[in-house]
Amino acid sequence: MRKLRADTLFFLLVTALLGLANFLNVEKPAVSELEQRSLAARPEFSVQALFNGTYFKDYENYYSDTFIFRESIVKAGREIAQAFSFLSPGVSLTAGYEELPAPPEQEKEPPAEEPREMEKPPDDAPLLPEMDDGDDQNVGYWLVVEGRAVQLFKFDKDSFNYYADVLNRYQAELGRGVKIYSLIAPSNSEFVQLKRYSGITDSQNEALNYLKRRLAPGILSINAYDALNSHAGEYLYFRTDHHWTALGAYYAYCAFIEAAGEPPVPLERYRRVDLEGFLGSSYTKTLDKSLEENPDTLSLYLPFTEHEFTVYYAAEGRRSKVIDLQYAESKTDKYLVFISSGGGTWGVIKTEVKNGKRILVLKDSFGNALVPFLLPHYEEIYIVDSRFYSAAAAGKDILQFIRDNRINEVLFVNYMENVNWRKFMEGVQALLGG
Amino acid sequence: MVFSSLYFLCVFLPLNLLLYYLIKNRTYRNWLLIITSLFFYAWGEPVWVALLIFSTLFDYVNARVAGKNRDNWKGRAAVALSITGNLLILGFFKYAGFIAENLNSLLGAGLGVTAFGLPIGISFYTFQTISYVVDVYRGETEAQQSFPRLLLFVSLFHQLVAGPIVRYSDIAREIEARVETPAQFNYGVSRFIMGLGKKVLIANTAGKLSESFLGTDYSRLPVTGAWLGIFLFALQIYFDFSGYSDMAIGLGKMFGFTYKENFNYPYISRSAAEFWRRWHISLGSFFRDYVYIPLGGNRRRYLLNLLVVWSLTGLWHGAGWNFVIWGLYYFVLIFVEKKLLLRVFEKLPSIVSRIYLWVAVLVGWVFFYHLDLGEALQFLGIMFGVKAAAFSGPEVAIHFLSNAVFLAVAAICCTPVTRFIGERSKRLFPEKQGGAAFLAGKVLPPLAGAAVLVLSIIFLVGQSYNPFLYFRF
């Protein structure tokens, strides 16, 4: 042993000790809050899995996924990597390269097996809730510039054509009795001054103008872009999360409600609550140090309208909160406070406003922050997320759902990146059934 | 299992070393290596481990027949049987789909395409056993009388899955009587760490960065983006492959085996011919010794021999026309170099031939990367300004600036810089000159090794970071 060099001994020691530490560490984590995903579980042994090679492969994934001190090591690695990019202070590009998560299959039963880590439902609950953690595809570029993450937009014409086709079909099916509004939430790259980097992201305004020409005349296109752009200096988007803030959603709501012919409720009427220390999806995606040092504040505007909010998991309804503070403590999931994560097969808010107006908000997670502002205007607000609604779970397709509830307005609220992603809109199309 | 996996690094290797050095008896040590190597192979190919054993048995018999009958037809028949058998196995697993596809499109024959995946390492071990049987027949080495010892040669996990293509004659003596020394072990560990660093720190990083350019929507790709992308791919493939060879050589040394070098700084070459003397040396020498020279070498049908060798070299890398074109591309380059270019380069400053080599190799990688010929040609066009979206763009600039340090370090690592520093420091600080010499000779290399190891493990763990923002899908 004396003739072994120091680095040889170091090598043997480090590898063996890490191996031993992993062996002794029996309490393996199942979920990574940082990555917002469940970690690979120890694979079940079966002869079939052994012979087709998946057993060893899964075991290796499990081993590295549950490696001791993994999250600290991951963060240290990012910091080292970032320390080496000092030539371009404040700017870095992170490419997402994972496979697309598939939208849920519409015909399947709502997911019942996946246990939820954050909030245990009552023991007698027959079905576990789905949760709306976000929406867009998991690829693309995040540009971090001056402590702010920006998701870059690459205009895909075919997807926009498809979005128009889907909405036009809704209109054709629903006829004149139901008003249809299309509201697309721009991604924040449009409002960050990218000076040196112009050309790196495509113009979303042009994409929206392109879309407007393709929507059937009866569909009212709400220009959220202009509404937000006229307040460009304000806190419209989070720096560390791809969503808009409640303020950003409020300006989009103003544009919508004015188009629908009503004056918006002034923001001052709401009582504001601030939640500090929010590090959202863009942070978990990039693990950028400048984002971590610059967390967001999530502001809430508490509704003043009397209401009752029920979320249905298949046929089972559960009382819920429009502003659900059980998520306020989470570091990375604070956005779920809006309409209590926005999950479930569908939801309905019944208000004290007895004006006979019933709206369906067909939305992704960008709709979550907008819905609370609709309370003063509607008697009933139905909420459907195309990823969680299915005819099998709800007992009817979306057209029947609209007819049965005598809904007279449908508002589509989707994130620009989802409109730009055909697979997502296929889910919206699938709601129509047959 | 691959060497650059945490399970290999923290479980398989330490346990293997521990058991190996607890055992003192040579035969048991060999048995341990056989068992762990087969386990290592079965980890990735639980079924085809049987094929590996069968293939070894097949050539065990062939070599014994060939060894006893060097001067008669039986020997020749054994060699022929070995070559046919191995090429049939390789052909069946690697090329059946390719051949069927081409026959179908050529003749309209409705041949079914086999759905077997390619067993790991098959391209390497079939070549190793072919060379073994041929060498025995040629009398360059004796046939191995013990089957387990031959199985050890074929299955040794160091070189089984990704080379180098080790010749039996090179390690025949070491299988039976090798001496493991601390000096060798030290060298083995630092060589392994170096390979690990090449793979994890450089190749994987370059690979991830290249994805921003390669395989993207080429109608948006600017000229500089194409060059940066293919340069990153060149880094990735070199550091990946040579890193793997380094790890194999290092592992061999830890267990007392000496494998020949497989790479010799190919990117500092000044011609394509030199490049191939420095790139994947064990493959080049295989084709030289077992194809090119038997066909007649330089003396007879030179051009045809060259053509055959380069088509095969291309095809060996994958069952696709792009690989054939890639091989033929080198055939043309090497031919033109021999007839003309080398003489021209002699009269010019060396920078010209170096630039020529880089451009030539990068163009080659375009064909290597793109399985689809149309895409390859489109990409090549963009590199030279044909139908490029622009000359440059902010995305390229950001990537280039953010990774300038990485690119510089990687480019420097393509050159024999450590050797250069080592020689310089020896000259600057002759032995026994106190502090500075001690620092340069005894302190810095181990420190560098330890740092690379720690960084590699950190990055390996980091590569399992897979933020799946929306796990509710």
PDB file of C-alpha atoms in Angstrom, chain A residues 133-222:
ATOM      1  CA  ASP A 133     -48.292  21.820 -11.963  1.00  0.00           C
ATOM      2  CA  GLY A 134     -47.773  23.603 -15.202  1.00  0.00           C
ATOM      3  CA  ASP A 135     -48.428  23.048 -18.758  1.00  0.00           C
ATOM      4  CA  ASP A 136     -45.997  23.675 -21.482  1.00  0.00           C
ATOM      5  CA  GLN A 137     -43.746  21.262 -23.198  1.00  0.00           C
ATOM      6  CA  ASN A 138     -40.585  20.433 -21.444  1.00  0.00           C
ATOM      7  CA  VAL A 139     -38.227  21.453 -24.191  1.00  0.00           C
ATOM      8  CA  GLY A 140     -36.980  24.708 -25.528  1.00  0.00           C
ATOM      9  CA  TYR A 141     -34.558  27.313 -24.380  1.00  0.00           C
ATOM     10  CA  TRP A 142     -34.434  29.241 -21.195  1.00  0.00           C
ATOM     11  CA  LEU A 143     -32.367  32.360 -21.448  1.00  0.00           C
ATOM     12  CA  VAL A 144     -31.292  33.743 -18.110  1.00  0.00           C
ATOM     13  CA  VAL A 145     -30.490  37.403 -18.388  1.00  0.00           C
ATOM     14  CA  GLU A 146     -29.969  39.710 -15.447  1.00  0.00           C
ATOM     15  CA  GLY A 147     -31.591  37.490 -12.873  1.00  0.00           C
ATOM     16  CA  ARG A 148     -34.629  36.711 -14.946  1.00  0.00           C
ATOM     17  CA  ALA A 149     -35.419  33.515 -16.835  1.00  0.00           C
ATOM     18  CA  VAL A 150     -37.022  33.899 -20.215  1.00  0.00           C
ATOM     19  CA  GLN A 151     -38.508  31.090 -22.217  1.00  0.00           C
ATOM     20  CA  LEU A 152     -37.701  31.637 -25.863  1.00  0.00           C
ATOM     21  CA  PHE A 153     -40.455  31.385 -28.442  1.00  0.00           C
ATOM     22  CA  LYS A 154     -40.027  29.632 -31.769  1.00  0.00           C
ATOM     23  CA  PHE A 155     -43.094  30.239 -33.923  1.00  0.00           C
ATOM     24  CA  ASP A 156     -44.511  27.039 -35.406  1.00  0.00           C
ATOM     25  CA  LYS A 157     -47.045  27.942 -38.058  1.00  0.00           C
ATOM     26  CA  ASP A 158     -48.584  24.487 -38.289  1.00  0.00           C
ATOM     27  CA  SER A 159     -49.410  24.457 -34.616  1.00  0.00           C
ATOM     28  CA  PHE A 160     -51.099  27.839 -34.841  1.00  0.00           C
ATOM     29  CA  ASN A 161     -53.138  26.652 -37.814  1.00  0.00           C
ATOM     30  CA  TYR A 162     -54.146  23.664 -35.783  1.00  0.00           C
ATOM     31  CA  TYR A 163     -55.184  25.810 -32.821  1.00  0.00           C
ATOM     32  CA  ALA A 164     -57.449  27.796 -35.141  1.00  0.00           C
ATOM     33  CA  ASP A 165     -58.901  24.592 -36.588  1.00  0.00           C
ATOM     34  CA  VAL A 166     -59.708  23.264 -33.129  1.00  0.00           C
ATOM     35  CA  LEU A 167     -61.424  26.462 -32.001  1.00  0.00           C
ATOM     36  CA  ASN A 168     -63.303  26.736 -35.269  1.00  0.00           C
ATOM     37  CA  ARG A 169     -64.597  23.235 -34.740  1.00  0.00           C
ATOM     38  CA  TYR A 170     -65.813  24.142 -31.267  1.00  0.00           C
ATOM     39  CA  GLN A 171     -67.646  27.044 -32.766  1.00  0.00           C
ATOM     40  CA  ALA A 172     -69.195  24.945 -35.498  1.00  0.00           C
ATOM     41  CA  GLU A 173     -70.384  22.379 -32.963  1.00  0.00           C
ATOM     42  CA  LEU A 174     -71.714  24.860 -30.425  1.00  0.00           C
ATOM     43  CA  GLY A 175     -73.457  27.204 -32.831  1.00  0.00           C
ATOM     44  CA  ARG A 176     -74.556  30.753 -32.237  1.00  0.00           C
ATOM     45  CA  GLY A 177     -75.931  30.310 -28.736  1.00  0.00           C
ATOM     46  CA  VAL A 178     -72.475  30.131 -27.185  1.00  0.00           C
ATOM     47  CA  LYS A 179     -69.945  32.937 -27.426  1.00  0.00           C
ATOM     48  CA  ILE A 180     -66.349  31.850 -27.826  1.00  0.00           C
ATOM     49  CA  TYR A 181     -63.341  33.852 -26.734  1.00  0.00           C
ATOM     50  CA  SER A 182     -59.729  33.010 -27.417  1.00  0.00           C
ATOM     51  CA  LEU A 183     -57.151  34.413 -25.031  1.00  0.00           C
ATOM     52  CA  ILE A 184     -53.535  33.438 -25.463  1.00  0.00           C
ATOM     53  CA  ALA A 185     -51.060  34.268 -22.745  1.00  0.00           C
ATOM     54  CA  PRO A 186     -47.799  35.457 -24.295  1.00  0.00           C
ATOM     55  CA  SER A 187     -44.632  34.091 -22.783  1.00  0.00           C
ATOM     56  CA  ASN A 188     -42.471  36.535 -20.925  1.00  0.00           C
ATOM     57  CA  SER A 189     -39.766  36.717 -23.588  1.00  0.00           C
ATOM     58  CA  GLU A 190     -41.914  39.278 -25.366  1.00  0.00           C
ATOM     59  CA  PHE A 191     -41.643  41.767 -22.508  1.00  0.00           C
ATOM     60  CA  VAL A 192     -38.040  41.498 -21.503  1.00  0.00           C
ATOM     61  CA  GLN A 193     -35.760  43.950 -23.172  1.00  0.00           C
ATOM     62  CA  LEU A 194     -33.391  41.610 -24.932  1.00  0.00           C
ATOM     63  CA  LYS A 195     -31.441  44.409 -26.635  1.00  0.00           C
ATOM     64  CA  ARG A 196     -28.383  42.535 -27.759  1.00  0.00           C
ATOM     65  CA  TYR A 197     -30.326  39.379 -28.347  1.00  0.00           C
ATOM     66  CA  SER A 198     -33.025  40.543 -30.701  1.00  0.00           C
ATOM     67  CA  GLY A 199     -33.749  37.841 -33.198  1.00  0.00           C
ATOM     68  CA  ILE A 200     -33.183  35.076 -30.713  1.00  0.00           C
ATOM     69  CA  THR A 201     -36.887  34.800 -30.077  1.00  0.00           C
ATOM     70  CA  ASP A 202     -39.684  35.078 -32.624  1.00  0.00           C
ATOM     71  CA  SER A 203     -42.336  37.768 -32.370  1.00  0.00           C
ATOM     72  CA  GLN A 204     -45.375  36.505 -30.526  1.00  0.00           C
ATOM     73  CA  ASN A 205     -47.386  39.509 -31.592  1.00  0.00           C
ATOM     74  CA  GLU A 206     -46.915  38.532 -35.221  1.00  0.00           C
ATOM     75  CA  ALA A 207     -47.932  34.987 -34.359  1.00  0.00           C
ATOM     76  CA  LEU A 208     -51.109  36.297 -32.712  1.00  0.00           C
ATOM     77  CA  ASN A 209     -51.916  38.521 -35.666  1.00  0.00           C
ATOM     78  CA  TYR A 210     -51.378  35.565 -37.953  1.00  0.00           C
ATOM     79  CA  LEU A 211     -53.757  33.503 -35.854  1.00  0.00           C
ATOM     80  CA  LYS A 212     -56.456  36.168 -35.800  1.00  0.00           C
ATOM     81  CA  ARG A 213     -56.896  35.850 -39.555  1.00  0.00           C
ATOM     82  CA  ARG A 214     -57.466  32.136 -39.306  1.00  0.00           C
ATOM     83  CA  LEU A 215     -60.090  32.102 -36.554  1.00  0.00           C
ATOM     84  CA  ALA A 216     -63.711  31.948 -37.707  1.00  0.00           C
ATOM     85  CA  PRO A 217     -65.432  35.362 -37.601  1.00  0.00           C
ATOM     86  CA  GLY A 218     -67.610  34.470 -34.610  1.00  0.00           C
ATOM     87  CA  ILE A 219     -64.687  33.768 -32.323  1.00  0.00           C
ATOM     88  CA  LEU A 220     -63.568  36.805 -30.426  1.00  0.00           C
ATOM     89  CA  SER A 221     -59.794  37.001 -30.136  1.00  0.00           C
ATOM     90  CA  ILE A 222     -58.683  38.862 -27.023  1.00  0.00           C
TER      91      ILE A 222
END
